[in-house]
RNA sequence: ACAGAGGUGGACAAGUGGUCUAAGUCGUCACACUUUCAAUGUGAAGCCGUUGGUUCGAAUCCAACACUCUGUCCCA
């Protein structure tokens, strides 16, 4: 019988969730669901100096917006709790001490200051096989001294003792076999002076205790993988280790390097999934959600940022992704983030989605801009009419406001230069004719318009743009007669009259 | 510096020894349609990091070199 598939996303709650993090969640989720397994959220809050209030709640909200709900989490609970590492603090020490007793780890009493000066004085200082003999630890101090320091509660850490010249290798699901030489890896801290584990100890212990079968994380972790392999070998048996996959990095669009929040600020696109306000600095960072992205499009875009089915299909629903995703088809190389392509995904989803599926967020957006929807039928018609020209949900505001209220300003300057008495008379004539139209519908409006133009010896094209500006306020929006048909006779005539006044 | 990883048009990708004088999408530009902006359709530009090798044949396999990235915190 094969083991149950269990995967986890283990963020540290230190701020907004970066798209790289969301993509890791997504790949975890897809893999779990495809195999009928469990997706677990574990909070890695072992660094209390980096605690940020609200960050954990933000993670729940983000996953929820994305539709990637965990099966087990601190909030939801589960059979393998607690799911917050700070609450598991007591379970780590014994493993670290076990390693010390077995000679695979050691106590180190060097203070942070001592290490800092060391790093300053020695170029590329590493606490490793070569340097540990000159440091203050249980390998260099005599036993009595160590005992004494320990009993006096002198602050100390536990470091792993990397073996000399040993090949450590493992098979990565994306990269195949990856090998390291143990001599090149430094003696990482496993247990900090405050009794909290570092990431290195915590992942291994927690993945074991939570029976994690596959572990996915960003490529930046690859260099420390040998530490984790060794820990597995020492503690729980390498054969029980989860299968690793190191995901390619998401790179900044210009230049090289990892995409950071700063790049988003600098280049004007979101990097976080949702709005995040730093509780200390009060600095606000916009997210994809608030920028007007549909969660379906956001997920779709993220899935393709590092994975490709092998076909030419680019639009996938979450359900399709669950069916088709495979870790083997995740690229090895990092991908530069492309905001234009991200927007394209959103546009595609808006075009293909029935309007009902984004009616609510758009309604809220309009309300925020002072427009209340009181006619749902009309609202639906408007959405259908304008959705092709909305890339982001926020585009619906300028694209549909004028259906519900007269434009705030009229771009008269676009009409004025070519305006003359002949055109003025045309519109007066038009108003007169429109008064009699009943029922008020698209085709009749257009027909009447063209007839009057012909009678006035004006090309319809010459008065169409002015007409548009009268109704919309500017040079945009769907077909003018569609607009006129929806806003109604009274409003149409009112807007023409109003602009005619302005043109005097 | 050391270690690991990576590489196909401006960006993301398909392609894993012959059907590849390769290429889909985004973006850019042009044209068509048109009632502005979109949508839609058509077209344009652009060659597999470099060098060498294996082979009848290489984007695909091998090697070297260069380049880029990640890591080298009591951060995760």
Coordinates of C-alpha atoms (C1' of nucleotides) in Angstrom, one line a residue:
Chain A
X1 CA 0.0 0.0 0.0
X2 CA 1.4 3.3 -1.0
X3 CA 1.5 6.2 1.5
X4 CA -1.2 8.8 1.5
X5 CA -0.2 11.9 -0.4
X6 CA 0.3 14.8 2.0
X7 CA 1.9 18.1 1.0
X8 CA 2.4 21.3 2.9
X9 CA 2.8 25.0 2.3
X10 CA 4.9 26.5 5.1
X11 CA 5.1 30.3 5.0
X12 CA 6.5 32.5 7.7
X13 CA 4.0 35.2 8.5
X14 CA 6.0 38.2 7.9
X15 CA 4.0 40.2 5.4
X16 CA 2.0 40.0 2.2
X17 CA 2.0 36.9 0.2
X18 CA 4.3 37.2 -2.8
X19 CA 3.1 35.6 -6.1
X20 CA 6.0 33.1 -5.8
X21 CA 4.5 31.9 -2.5
X22 CA 1.0 31.7 -4.1
X23 CA 2.4 29.6 -6.9
X24 CA 4.0 27.3 -4.4
X25 CA 0.6 26.9 -2.8
X26 CA -1.0 26.3 -6.1
X27 CA 1.5 23.6 -7.1
X28 CA 1.1 21.9 -3.7
X29 CA -2.7 22.1 -4.0
X30 CA -2.8 20.8 -7.5
X31 CA -0.6 17.9 -6.7
X32 CA -2.5 17.0 -3.6
X33 CA -5.9 17.2 -5.2
X34 CA -4.8 15.3 -8.3
X35 CA -3.7 12.4 -6.1
X36 CA -6.6 12.6 -3.6
X37 CA -4.2 13.8 -1.0
X38 CA -4.2 16.4 1.7
X39 CA -2.9 20.0 1.5
X40 CA -1.7 21.3 4.8
X41 CA -0.9 24.9 5.8
X42 CA 1.8 25.1 8.5
X43 CA 2.9 28.4 9.9
X44 CA 6.6 28.8 10.3
X45 CA 6.8 31.4 13.0
X46 CA 10.0 30.4 14.8
X47 CA 11.5 33.8 14.5
X48 CA 9.7 35.9 17.0
X49 CA 11.7 39.0 16.1
X50 CA 10.0 39.0 12.8
X51 CA 6.5 38.6 14.0
X52 CA 4.1 40.7 12.1
X53 CA 0.5 41.0 13.3
X54 CA -2.2 40.3 10.9
X55 CA 0.1 38.4 8.5
X56 CA -1.3 35.0 9.4
X57 CA -4.9 36.1 8.9
X58 CA -3.8 37.6 5.6
X59 CA -2.6 34.2 4.5
X60 CA -6.0 32.6 5.2
X61 CA -7.8 35.4 3.3
X62 CA -5.5 35.1 0.4
X63 CA -5.8 31.3 0.1
X64 CA -9.5 31.7 0.4
X65 CA -9.7 34.3 -2.3
X66 CA -7.7 32.0 -4.6
X67 CA -9.9 29.1 -3.8
X68 CA -7.1 27.0 -2.5
X69 CA -8.4 26.0 0.9
X70 CA -6.1 23.8 3.0
X71 CA -7.4 20.6 4.5
X72 CA -5.5 21.2 7.7
X73 CA -4.3 24.5 9.1
X74 CA -3.9 26.3 12.4
X75 CA -7.3 27.7 11.9
X76 CA -9.0 24.6 10.7
X77 CA -7.1 22.1 12.8
X78 CA -6.5 18.5 11.9
X79 CA -5.0 15.3 13.3
X80 CA -1.4 16.4 13.1
X81 CA -1.5 19.6 15.1
X82 CA -0.4 22.0 16.3
X83 CA 0.1 23.7 12.9
X84 CA 2.0 26.7 14.2
X85 CA 5.7 26.0 14.9
X86 CA 5.8 28.3 17.8
X87 CA 3.3 26.0 19.5
X88 CA 5.5 23.0 18.7
X89 CA 8.6 24.5 20.3
X90 CA 9.0 21.8 22.9
X91 CA 9.1 19.0 20.4
X92 CA 12.3 20.1 18.7
X93 CA 14.9 20.2 21.5
X94 CA 15.0 16.5 22.0
X95 CA 15.9 15.8 18.4
X96 CA 18.7 18.3 18.5
X97 CA 20.0 16.8 21.7
X98 CA 19.7 13.4 20.4
X99 CA 22.1 14.4 17.6
X100 CA 24.5 16.0 20.0
X101 CA 24.6 12.7 22.0
X102 CA 25.2 10.8 18.8
X103 CA 28.1 13.1 17.9
X104 CA 26.2 14.5 14.9
X105 CA 25.7 17.9 16.3
X106 CA 27.3 20.1 19.0
X107 CA 26.7 22.9 21.3
X108 CA 28.2 26.3 20.3
X109 CA 28.6 29.1 22.7
X110 CA 29.9 31.8 20.4
X111 CA 27.9 35.0 20.8
X112 CA 26.4 36.9 18.0
X113 CA 28.9 39.6 18.4
X114 CA 31.8 37.2 18.2
X115 CA 30.4 35.7 15.0
X116 CA 29.9 39.1 13.6
X117 CA 33.5 40.2 14.2
X118 CA 34.6 36.9 12.8
X119 CA 32.7 37.6 9.6
X120 CA 34.0 41.0 9.4
X121 CA 37.6 40.0 9.8
X122 CA 37.6 36.8 7.8
X123 CA 36.5 37.0 4.2
X124 CA 33.7 34.6 3.4
X125 CA 33.8 33.2 6.9
X126 CA 31.8 30.0 7.3
X127 CA 31.2 28.0 10.4
X128 CA 32.3 24.7 9.0
X129 CA 34.7 21.8 9.2
X130 CA 37.7 24.0 8.9
X131 CA 36.7 26.8 11.2
X132 CA 34.8 25.0 14.0
X133 CA 38.0 23.9 15.7
X134 CA 38.8 27.5 16.5
X135 CA 35.4 28.4 17.8
X136 CA 33.8 28.1 21.2
X137 CA 31.9 24.9 21.1
X138 CA 31.6 21.5 22.7
X139 CA 34.0 20.2 20.2
X140 CA 36.8 22.5 21.3
X141 CA 35.9 23.0 25.0
X142 CA 36.6 20.2 27.4
X143 CA 33.6 18.3 28.8
X144 CA 33.6 19.8 32.2
X145 CA 33.6 23.2 30.9
X146 CA 30.7 22.4 28.6
X147 CA 28.8 20.9 31.4
X148 CA 29.4 24.0 33.5
X149 CA 28.3 26.4 30.8
X150 CA 25.2 24.3 30.2
X151 CA 24.3 24.2 33.8
X152 CA 24.8 27.9 34.1
X153 CA 22.4 28.4 31.3
X154 CA 24.9 30.2 29.2
X155 CA 23.1 31.0 25.9
X156 CA 24.1 28.5 23.2
X157 CA 22.9 27.0 20.0
X158 CA 23.1 23.5 18.6
X159 CA 24.8 23.2 15.2
X160 CA 24.9 20.3 12.9
X161 CA 28.4 18.7 12.5
X162 CA 28.8 18.3 8.8
X163 CA 30.8 15.2 7.9
X164 CA 34.0 15.4 6.0
X165 CA 34.0 14.7 2.3
X166 CA 30.8 12.7 1.9
X167 CA 28.6 12.8 -1.1
X168 CA 25.1 13.7 -0.4
X169 CA 22.6 13.3 -3.2
X170 CA 19.0 13.1 -3.8
X171 CA 16.5 13.0 -6.7
X172 CA 14.6 16.2 -7.2
X173 CA 11.3 15.7 -9.0
X174 CA 12.1 18.6 -11.4
X175 CA 15.9 18.5 -11.7
X176 CA 16.7 14.9 -11.4
X177 CA 19.7 13.9 -9.4
X178 CA 21.4 16.7 -7.5
X179 CA 24.7 16.0 -5.6
X180 CA 26.7 17.9 -3.0
X181 CA 29.9 17.3 -1.1
X182 CA 29.4 17.6 2.6
X183 CA 32.6 19.4 3.1
X184 CA 31.3 22.4 1.2
X185 CA 28.3 22.8 3.5
X186 CA 28.6 24.8 6.7
X187 CA 27.5 23.8 10.2
X188 CA 24.0 25.2 10.2
X189 CA 22.4 26.2 13.4
X190 CA 19.6 23.7 14.3
X191 CA 18.4 25.1 17.6
X192 CA 18.6 28.7 18.5
X193 CA 19.6 30.2 21.8
X194 CA 15.9 30.9 22.6
X195 CA 15.1 27.2 22.2
X196 CA 13.3 27.7 18.9
X197 CA 14.4 25.5 16.0
X198 CA 15.7 27.1 12.9
X199 CA 14.0 26.3 9.6
X200 CA 16.4 23.4 9.0
X201 CA 15.4 21.4 12.0
X202 CA 11.8 22.4 12.0
X203 CA 11.1 21.4 8.4
X204 CA 12.5 18.0 8.9
X205 CA 10.9 17.3 12.2
X206 CA 7.5 18.7 11.2
X207 CA 7.5 17.0 7.8
X208 CA 8.1 13.7 9.6
X209 CA 5.6 14.3 12.4
X210 CA 3.0 15.5 9.9
X211 CA 3.8 12.6 7.5
X212 CA 4.5 14.8 4.6
X213 CA 5.0 12.7 1.4
X214 CA 6.2 15.4 -1.0
X215 CA 7.9 18.7 -0.2
X216 CA 7.8 21.6 -2.7
X217 CA 9.7 24.8 -2.2
X218 CA 11.5 27.5 -4.1
X219 CA 14.8 27.0 -5.7
X220 CA 16.6 29.3 -3.2
X221 CA 16.4 26.3 -0.8
X222 CA 18.5 24.0 -3.0
X223 CA 21.8 24.9 -1.5
X224 CA 20.6 23.9 2.0
X225 CA 19.0 20.7 0.9
X226 CA 22.0 18.6 2.0
X227 CA 21.5 19.7 5.6
X228 CA 17.9 18.5 5.4
X229 CA 18.9 15.2 3.7
X230 CA 21.4 14.5 6.5
X231 CA 18.9 15.4 9.2
X232 CA 16.5 12.9 7.6
X233 CA 19.2 10.3 7.5
X234 CA 20.1 10.8 11.1
X235 CA 16.7 11.2 12.6
X236 CA 14.0 9.4 10.7
X237 CA 15.7 7.5 7.9
X238 CA 16.4 8.8 4.4
X239 CA 14.0 6.3 3.0
X240 CA 11.2 8.0 4.8
X241 CA 12.1 11.4 3.5
X242 CA 9.5 13.2 1.4
X243 CA 10.2 13.6 -2.3
X244 CA 11.6 17.0 -3.0
X245 CA 10.8 19.4 -5.8
X246 CA 12.6 22.8 -6.0
X247 CA 10.5 25.2 -8.0
X248 CA 12.1 27.7 -10.4
X249 CA 12.2 31.2 -9.3
X250 CA 10.0 34.0 -10.5
X251 CA 12.3 36.7 -11.9
X252 CA 12.0 40.4 -12.3
X253 CA 10.8 41.5 -15.7
X254 CA 13.8 43.8 -16.4
X255 CA 17.3 42.8 -15.6
X256 CA 18.0 39.7 -13.6
X257 CA 17.2 38.3 -10.2
X258 CA 14.4 37.3 -8.0
X259 CA 11.2 39.3 -8.3
X260 CA 10.7 41.4 -5.2
X261 CA 8.0 43.6 -3.9
X262 CA 10.2 46.6 -4.7
X263 CA 10.2 45.7 -8.4
X264 CA 6.4 45.9 -8.3
X265 CA 6.5 49.3 -6.7
X266 CA 9.2 50.5 -9.1
X267 CA 7.5 49.1 -12.3
X268 CA 3.9 49.7 -11.3
X269 CA 2.4 46.2 -11.0
X270 CA 1.3 44.1 -8.0
X271 CA 3.5 41.4 -6.5
X272 CA 1.3 40.5 -3.6
X273 CA -1.9 38.5 -4.1
X274 CA -4.0 41.0 -2.1
X275 CA -3.5 44.4 -0.5
X276 CA -1.2 44.4 2.4
X277 CA -0.6 47.2 4.8
X278 CA 2.4 46.9 6.9
X279 CA 1.2 47.4 10.5
X280 CA 4.4 49.2 11.6
X281 CA 5.1 51.6 8.7
X282 CA 1.5 51.8 7.5
X283 CA 2.9 51.4 4.1
X284 CA 0.3 49.9 1.7
X285 CA 1.0 47.6 -1.1
X286 CA -1.6 46.8 -3.7
X287 CA -2.4 43.2 -4.6
X288 CA -3.7 41.5 -7.7
X289 CA -7.2 41.2 -6.2
X290 CA -7.6 44.9 -5.7
X291 CA -6.0 45.7 -9.0
X292 CA -9.0 44.0 -10.5
X293 CA -7.9 40.5 -11.1
X294 CA -10.3 37.6 -11.1
X295 CA -9.0 34.8 -8.9
X296 CA -9.5 32.3 -11.7
X297 CA -7.2 34.4 -14.0
X298 CA -4.7 34.9 -11.3
X299 CA -4.4 31.2 -10.7
X300 CA -4.3 30.4 -14.4
X301 CA -1.5 32.9 -14.9
X302 CA 0.5 31.6 -12.0
X303 CA 0.1 28.0 -13.1
X304 CA 1.7 28.8 -16.4
X305 CA 4.5 30.7 -14.8
X306 CA 6.8 27.7 -14.6
X307 CA 4.6 24.9 -16.0
X308 CA 3.2 24.0 -19.4
X309 CA 1.1 21.1 -20.4
X310 CA 2.9 20.6 -23.6
X311 CA 0.0 21.7 -25.7
X312 CA -0.9 25.1 -27.0
X313 CA -3.6 25.6 -24.4
X314 CA -3.1 28.5 -22.1
X315 CA -6.5 29.0 -20.5
X316 CA -7.1 26.5 -17.8
X317 CA -9.7 26.3 -15.0
X318 CA -8.6 25.1 -11.6
X319 CA -10.4 21.8 -12.3
X320 CA -8.5 21.3 -15.5
X321 CA -5.2 22.2 -13.8
X322 CA -5.9 19.5 -11.2
X323 CA -6.3 17.0 -13.9
X324 CA -3.4 18.1 -16.1
X325 CA -0.7 19.4 -13.8
X326 CA 2.5 17.4 -13.4
X327 CA 5.6 18.2 -11.5
X328 CA 7.8 16.6 -14.2
X329 CA 6.6 19.3 -16.6
X330 CA 7.6 22.2 -14.4
X331 CA 10.5 24.0 -16.0
X332 CA 13.9 24.0 -14.4
X333 CA 14.8 27.6 -15.3
X334 CA 13.3 30.7 -13.7
X335 CA 10.8 32.8 -15.6
X336 CA 10.7 36.5 -15.9
X337 CA 7.4 37.9 -14.7
X338 CA 5.4 39.6 -17.4
X339 CA 2.6 41.9 -16.3
X340 CA 1.2 42.4 -19.8
X341 CA 0.7 38.6 -20.1
X342 CA -0.8 38.5 -16.6
X343 CA -3.4 41.1 -17.7
X344 CA -4.0 39.2 -20.9
X345 CA -5.1 36.2 -18.8
X346 CA -7.5 38.4 -16.9
X347 CA -8.9 39.8 -20.1
X348 CA -9.4 36.3 -21.5
X349 CA -11.3 35.3 -18.4
X350 CA -13.5 38.3 -18.4
X351 CA -14.4 37.7 -22.0
X352 CA -15.1 34.0 -21.5
X353 CA -16.8 34.2 -18.2
X354 CA -20.6 34.7 -18.0
X355 CA -21.2 38.1 -16.6
X356 CA -22.9 36.7 -13.5
X357 CA -19.6 35.4 -12.2
X358 CA -18.1 38.9 -11.8
X359 CA -21.2 40.9 -11.4
X360 CA -20.8 41.2 -7.6
X361 CA -17.3 42.5 -7.4
X362 CA -18.0 45.0 -10.2
X363 CA -21.1 46.2 -8.4
X364 CA -19.0 46.8 -5.3
X365 CA -16.4 48.6 -7.4
X366 CA -19.1 50.9 -8.8
X367 CA -20.7 51.5 -5.4
X368 CA -17.3 52.5 -4.2
X369 CA -17.3 55.1 -7.0
X370 CA -20.7 56.4 -6.0
X371 CA -22.8 54.4 -8.4
X372 CA -25.6 52.3 -7.1
X373 CA -27.2 49.6 -9.2
X374 CA -30.9 49.6 -8.9
X375 CA -31.8 47.8 -12.2
X376 CA -30.1 44.4 -12.3
X377 CA -31.4 43.7 -15.8
X378 CA -29.9 46.8 -17.1
X379 CA -26.7 46.2 -15.2
X380 CA -26.3 42.8 -16.9
X381 CA -26.9 44.2 -20.3
X382 CA -24.2 46.9 -19.7
X383 CA -21.7 44.3 -18.4
X384 CA -22.3 42.1 -21.5
X385 CA -21.8 45.2 -23.7
X386 CA -18.6 46.5 -22.2
X387 CA -16.8 43.4 -21.0
X388 CA -14.7 43.0 -24.2
X389 CA -13.0 46.2 -23.5
X390 CA -12.2 45.5 -19.8
X391 CA -8.9 44.0 -19.1
X392 CA -9.2 44.5 -15.3
X393 CA -12.3 44.5 -13.2
X394 CA -11.5 48.1 -12.3
X395 CA -11.9 49.0 -16.0
X396 CA -15.6 48.5 -15.6
X397 CA -15.8 51.7 -13.6
X398 CA -15.0 54.1 -16.5
X399 CA -16.5 51.8 -19.1
X400 CA -19.9 51.6 -17.5
X401 CA -20.4 54.6 -15.2
X402 CA -22.0 56.7 -17.9
X403 CA -24.8 54.2 -18.3
X404 CA -26.0 55.0 -14.8
X405 CA -25.2 58.7 -14.5
X406 CA -24.5 61.6 -16.8
X407 CA -20.8 62.0 -17.5
X408 CA -19.1 64.3 -15.0
X409 CA -17.2 66.2 -17.7
X410 CA -17.6 66.4 -21.4
X411 CA -14.5 66.5 -23.6
X412 CA -15.8 69.5 -25.5
X413 CA -12.3 70.1 -27.0
X414 CA -12.7 66.9 -29.1
X415 CA -15.8 68.4 -30.8
X416 CA -15.1 72.1 -30.8
X417 CA -12.5 72.5 -33.6
X418 CA -14.8 71.0 -36.2
X419 CA -18.0 72.3 -34.8
X420 CA -20.3 74.5 -36.9
X421 CA -23.8 75.8 -37.2
X422 CA -24.7 73.0 -39.6
X423 CA -23.9 70.3 -37.0
X424 CA -25.6 72.3 -34.3
X425 CA -28.8 72.3 -36.4
X426 CA -28.4 68.6 -37.0
X427 CA -28.6 67.8 -33.3
X428 CA -31.5 70.1 -32.8
X429 CA -33.2 68.3 -35.5
X430 CA -32.2 65.0 -34.0
X431 CA -33.7 65.9 -30.6
X432 CA -36.9 66.8 -32.3
X433 CA -37.0 63.5 -34.2
X434 CA -36.0 61.4 -31.2
X435 CA -38.9 62.8 -29.2
X436 CA -41.2 60.8 -31.3
X437 CA -39.4 57.5 -31.4
X438 CA -41.4 54.8 -29.7
X439 CA -40.4 52.2 -28.8
X440 CA -37.0 53.4 -28.1
X441 CA -34.6 50.9 -29.7
X442 CA -31.2 50.6 -31.3
X443 CA -32.1 50.1 -34.9
X444 CA -34.7 52.9 -35.1
X445 CA -32.3 55.3 -33.4
X446 CA -29.6 54.6 -35.9
X447 CA -32.0 54.8 -38.9
X448 CA -33.3 58.1 -37.8
X449 CA -29.9 59.4 -37.1
X450 CA -28.7 58.5 -40.6
X451 CA -31.7 59.9 -42.3
X452 CA -31.4 63.2 -40.6
X453 CA -27.7 63.3 -41.5
X454 CA -28.5 62.6 -45.1
X455 CA -31.2 65.3 -45.1
X456 CA -28.7 67.8 -43.6
X457 CA -26.0 66.8 -46.1
X458 CA -23.7 65.7 -43.3
X459 CA -21.7 62.5 -43.3
X460 CA -22.9 60.3 -40.4
X461 CA -19.3 59.9 -39.4
X462 CA -18.9 63.6 -38.8
X463 CA -21.6 63.7 -36.2
X464 CA -21.1 60.3 -34.7
X465 CA -18.1 61.3 -32.6
X466 CA -19.8 64.4 -31.3
X467 CA -22.8 62.2 -30.4
X468 CA -20.6 59.8 -28.6
X469 CA -19.0 62.5 -26.6
X470 CA -22.3 63.9 -25.6
X471 CA -23.4 60.6 -24.2
X472 CA -20.2 59.2 -22.8
X473 CA -18.1 62.3 -22.1
X474 CA -15.1 61.0 -24.0
X475 CA -13.9 59.0 -27.0
X476 CA -14.5 55.5 -25.6
X477 CA -17.2 53.0 -24.9
X478 CA -19.3 50.6 -27.0
X479 CA -21.5 51.5 -30.0
X480 CA -23.3 54.8 -29.5
X481 CA -26.7 53.6 -30.4
X482 CA -26.3 50.7 -27.9
X483 CA -25.6 53.3 -25.3
X484 CA -28.5 55.5 -26.3
X485 CA -30.8 52.6 -26.3
X486 CA -29.9 51.6 -22.8
X487 CA -29.9 55.0 -21.1
X488 CA -33.3 55.8 -22.6
X489 CA -34.9 58.6 -24.5
X490 CA -35.1 61.2 -21.7
X491 CA -31.5 60.8 -20.7
X492 CA -30.2 60.8 -24.3
X493 CA -32.0 64.0 -25.1
X494 CA -30.9 65.5 -21.9
X495 CA -27.2 64.8 -22.6
X496 CA -27.4 66.2 -26.2
X497 CA -29.1 69.3 -24.9
X498 CA -26.5 69.7 -22.2
X499 CA -23.5 69.5 -24.6
X500 CA -25.2 71.8 -27.0
X501 CA -25.3 74.4 -24.3
X502 CA -21.6 73.9 -23.6
X503 CA -20.8 74.4 -27.2
X504 CA -22.4 77.8 -27.4
Chain B
rA1 C1' 35.7 33.4 -3.6
rC2 C1' 33.2 28.6 -2.9
rA3 C1' 28.9 25.5 -3.9
rG4 C1' 24.6 24.4 -6.6
rA5 C1' 21.3 25.5 -10.5
rG6 C1' 20.0 27.5 -15.4
rG7 C1' 19.8 28.7 -21.0
rU8 C1' 15.0 28.1 -27.7
rG9 C1' 12.8 35.2 -30.9
rG10 C1' 11.9 41.6 -26.5
rA11 C1' 8.9 38.2 -22.6
rC12 C1' 6.8 33.2 -21.6
rA13 C1' 6.8 28.7 -24.0
rA14 C1' 6.4 23.8 -27.6
rG15 C1' 10.1 20.7 -29.3
rU16 C1' 14.3 15.4 -26.0
rG17 C1' 18.7 12.7 -32.7
rG18 C1' 15.9 12.9 -39.2
rU19 C1' 8.9 15.1 -40.6
rC20 C1' 12.9 21.8 -37.8
rU21 C1' 15.7 25.8 -43.8
rA22 C1' 11.8 25.4 -35.7
rA23 C1' 8.1 27.9 -33.3
rG24 C1' 2.4 28.9 -30.3
rU25 C1' 1.0 33.0 -27.0
rC26 C1' 2.0 37.9 -25.0
rG27 C1' 4.1 42.4 -26.6
rU28 C1' 5.5 45.8 -30.8
rC29 C1' 4.3 47.6 -35.8
rA30 C1' 1.2 47.7 -40.2
rC31 C1' -3.4 46.6 -42.7
rA32 C1' -8.7 45.2 -42.8
rC33 C1' -13.4 45.9 -40.4
rU34 C1' -15.5 50.1 -37.9
rU35 C1' -18.8 54.8 -34.9
rU36 C1' -14.2 56.2 -30.5
rC37 C1' -11.8 52.4 -27.7
rA38 C1' -11.9 47.4 -27.7
rA39 C1' -13.0 42.6 -29.8
rU40 C1' -12.0 40.0 -34.4
rG41 C1' -9.1 38.8 -38.9
rU42 C1' -4.5 39.2 -41.9
rG43 C1' 0.6 40.3 -42.2
rA44 C1' 5.7 41.9 -40.6
rA45 C1' 10.3 41.7 -37.7
rG46 C1' 13.1 38.0 -34.9
rC47 C1' 16.8 31.7 -34.8
rC48 C1' 18.1 27.2 -30.5
rG49 C1' 24.7 31.1 -25.1
rU50 C1' 29.8 30.1 -27.6
rU51 C1' 33.3 26.6 -29.4
rG52 C1' 34.6 21.8 -30.2
rG53 C1' 33.1 16.6 -30.5
rU54 C1' 29.9 12.0 -31.4
rU55 C1' 26.8 10.9 -35.8
rC56 C1' 25.1 9.8 -42.5
rG57 C1' 22.2 13.5 -39.6
rA58 C1' 22.1 17.7 -33.4
rA59 C1' 18.1 22.9 -30.7
rU60 C1' 17.9 17.7 -29.1
rC61 C1' 23.7 13.5 -26.9
rC62 C1' 29.0 14.6 -24.9
rA63 C1' 32.9 18.2 -23.4
rA64 C1' 35.1 22.8 -22.5
rC65 C1' 34.4 27.9 -22.0
rA66 C1' 31.6 32.2 -21.1
rC67 C1' 27.4 34.3 -19.0
rU68 C1' 23.1 34.6 -15.5
rC69 C1' 20.8 33.3 -11.1
rU70 C1' 20.4 31.2 -6.1
rG71 C1' 22.8 30.2 -1.5
rU72 C1' 27.0 30.9 1.9
rC73 C1' 22.4 34.9 8.9
rC74 C1' 20.9 32.2 16.1
rC75 C1' 15.9 34.6 8.2
rA76 C1' 12.7 31.6 6.1

